[in-house]
Amino acid sequence: MYADTGTDAETVRRILRNAGDTWAVVGLSNNESRAAYGVAAVLQRFGKRVVPVHPKAERVLGEKGYASLADIPFPVDVVDVFVNSELAGAVADEAVRVGAKAVWFQLGVIDDAAYERTRAAGLDMVMDHCPAIEIPRLDG
């Protein structure tokens, strides 16, 4: 069902190019074997500021971490979600509350109801995609 909800190439491009450069990565820790760490490193290489969001609130990849989106004391453009689908909807709702411009659910993270709520709130959203795969594909 989610393929019909707007997770298309245009939305992916719009988020990567136009949503802004401050990305809160929910689930990012210093565990280098986790996908979130590798994706965050790629985002940094492409000029994005990565803000770690994890209960440990640890510094990751040189950036101060926060325990929740609400704890971040500056605007966040995109919320990149590395939690399981059952928890992802609450993160999307929090992204709306903190004024993010877009929400990105990683590969395997799917919640159609959260997608509908997030889009209804006026945010762009992508589900079941990886920005580290998509960003090198951008032409120019």
CSV table of C-alpha atoms in Angstrom, one decimal:
chain,number,residue,atom,x,y,z
A,1,MET,CA,0.0,0.0,0.0
A,2,TYR,CA,2.7,2.5,0.9
A,3,ALA,CA,4.1,2.6,-2.7
A,4,ASP,CA,0.9,4.5,-3.6
A,5,THR,CA,1.2,7.0,-0.8
A,6,GLY,CA,3.9,9.3,-2.3
A,7,THR,CA,7.1,7.5,-1.6
A,8,ASP,CA,8.3,8.3,-5.1
A,9,ALA,CA,11.4,9.5,-6.7
A,10,GLU,CA,10.2,13.1,-6.6
A,11,THR,CA,9.6,13.1,-2.9
A,12,VAL,CA,13.0,11.5,-2.3
A,13,ARG,CA,14.7,14.2,-4.4
A,14,ARG,CA,12.7,17.0,-2.7
A,15,ILE,CA,13.7,15.9,0.8
A,16,LEU,CA,17.3,15.3,-0.1
A,17,ARG,CA,17.7,18.6,-2.1
A,18,ASN,CA,15.3,21.0,-0.5
A,19,ALA,CA,14.1,20.0,2.9
A,20,GLY,CA,17.3,21.3,4.6
A,21,ASP,CA,20.6,20.1,5.9
A,22,THR,CA,19.9,19.3,9.6
A,23,TRP,CA,19.0,15.7,9.9
A,24,ALA,CA,18.0,14.2,13.3
A,25,VAL,CA,18.8,10.5,13.1
A,26,VAL,CA,16.6,8.7,15.6
A,27,GLY,CA,18.3,5.5,16.8
A,28,LEU,CA,21.9,6.7,16.1
A,29,SER,CA,24.5,5.5,18.6
A,30,ASN,CA,28.2,5.0,18.6
A,31,ASN,CA,27.7,1.3,17.6
A,32,GLU,CA,29.6,1.4,14.2
A,33,SER,CA,28.1,-2.0,13.2
A,34,ARG,CA,24.6,-0.5,13.1
A,35,ALA,CA,23.1,0.7,9.9
A,36,ALA,CA,22.2,4.1,11.5
A,37,TYR,CA,25.9,4.8,12.0
A,38,GLY,CA,26.9,4.1,8.4
A,39,VAL,CA,24.0,6.1,7.0
A,40,ALA,CA,24.8,9.1,9.2
A,41,ALA,CA,28.4,9.0,8.0
A,42,VAL,CA,27.2,9.1,4.4
A,43,LEU,CA,24.8,12.0,5.1
A,44,GLN,CA,27.7,13.9,6.7
A,45,ARG,CA,29.9,13.3,3.6
A,46,PHE,CA,27.1,14.8,1.5
A,47,GLY,CA,27.0,17.9,3.6
A,48,LYS,CA,24.2,17.1,6.0
A,49,ARG,CA,24.5,18.0,9.7
A,50,VAL,CA,23.6,14.8,11.6
A,51,VAL,CA,22.0,15.1,15.1
A,52,PRO,CA,22.1,11.8,17.1
A,53,VAL,CA,18.8,11.0,18.9
A,54,HIS,CA,19.1,8.0,21.2
A,55,PRO,CA,18.2,7.4,24.9
A,56,LYS,CA,21.9,7.5,25.7
A,57,ALA,CA,22.2,11.0,24.2
A,58,GLU,CA,25.9,10.3,23.3
A,59,ARG,CA,28.1,12.2,21.0
A,60,VAL,CA,28.3,10.4,17.6
A,61,LEU,CA,30.4,11.4,14.6
A,62,GLY,CA,31.4,14.6,16.3
A,63,GLU,CA,27.9,15.7,17.0
A,64,LYS,CA,26.2,16.2,20.4
A,65,GLY,CA,23.4,13.7,21.0
A,66,TYR,CA,20.0,14.2,22.5
A,67,ALA,CA,17.6,11.8,24.2
A,68,SER,CA,14.6,12.9,22.2
A,69,LEU,CA,13.6,15.2,19.3
A,70,ALA,CA,12.0,17.5,21.9
A,71,ASP,CA,15.4,18.0,23.6
A,72,ILE,CA,17.1,19.4,20.5
A,73,PRO,CA,17.4,23.2,21.1
A,74,PHE,CA,17.5,24.2,17.4
A,75,PRO,CA,15.3,23.5,14.3
A,76,VAL,CA,15.5,20.1,12.6
A,77,ASP,CA,14.8,19.8,8.9
A,78,VAL,CA,14.5,16.0,8.5
A,79,VAL,CA,13.9,13.2,11.0
A,80,ASP,CA,15.5,10.0,9.8
A,81,VAL,CA,13.9,7.1,11.7
A,82,PHE,CA,15.9,3.9,12.6
A,83,VAL,CA,13.5,2.3,15.0
A,84,ASN,CA,11.1,-0.6,14.3
A,85,SER,CA,7.8,0.0,12.6
A,86,GLU,CA,5.9,-0.4,15.9
A,87,LEU,CA,7.7,2.6,17.4
A,88,ALA,CA,8.1,4.7,14.3
A,89,GLY,CA,4.6,6.3,14.3
A,90,ALA,CA,5.3,8.0,17.7
A,91,VAL,CA,8.6,9.4,16.3
A,92,ALA,CA,6.8,10.7,13.2
A,93,ASP,CA,4.2,12.4,15.5
A,94,GLU,CA,7.0,13.9,17.5
A,95,ALA,CA,8.7,15.2,14.3
A,96,VAL,CA,5.4,17.0,13.5
A,97,ARG,CA,5.3,18.5,17.0
A,98,VAL,CA,8.9,19.9,16.8
A,99,GLY,CA,8.3,21.4,13.4
A,100,ALA,CA,10.4,19.2,11.1
A,101,LYS,CA,9.9,19.6,7.4
A,102,ALA,CA,10.2,15.9,6.5
A,103,VAL,CA,10.2,12.4,8.0
A,104,TRP,CA,12.2,9.6,6.5
A,105,PHE,CA,11.5,6.0,7.6
A,106,GLN,CA,14.4,3.7,6.8
A,107,LEU,CA,14.4,0.4,4.9
A,108,GLY,CA,11.9,-1.9,6.5
A,109,VAL,CA,10.2,0.8,8.6
A,110,ILE,CA,6.6,1.0,7.4
A,111,ASP,CA,3.6,2.6,9.1
A,112,ASP,CA,0.8,3.7,6.7
A,113,ALA,CA,-1.2,5.4,9.4
A,114,ALA,CA,1.8,7.5,10.5
A,115,TYR,CA,2.5,8.3,6.8
A,116,GLU,CA,-1.1,9.6,6.5
A,117,ARG,CA,-0.9,11.7,9.7
A,118,THR,CA,2.5,13.1,8.8
A,119,ARG,CA,1.4,14.1,5.3
A,120,ALA,CA,-1.9,15.6,6.6
A,121,ALA,CA,0.3,17.8,8.9
A,122,GLY,CA,2.0,19.1,5.8
A,123,LEU,CA,5.3,17.3,6.0
A,124,ASP,CA,7.0,15.3,3.2
A,125,MET,CA,7.6,11.7,4.1
A,126,VAL,CA,9.4,8.7,2.7
A,127,MET,CA,9.0,5.1,3.9
A,128,ASP,CA,11.1,2.0,3.4
A,129,HIS,CA,14.0,3.8,1.7
A,130,CYS,CA,17.6,4.7,2.6
A,131,PRO,CA,19.0,8.2,2.1
A,132,ALA,CA,22.5,6.7,1.9
A,133,ILE,CA,21.4,4.8,-1.2
A,134,GLU,CA,19.4,7.6,-2.7
A,135,ILE,CA,21.7,10.6,-2.1
A,136,PRO,CA,24.5,9.4,-4.4
A,137,ARG,CA,21.9,8.9,-7.1
A,138,LEU,CA,21.0,12.6,-7.3
A,139,ASP,CA,22.0,14.1,-10.5
A,140,GLY,CA,24.0,17.3,-10.1
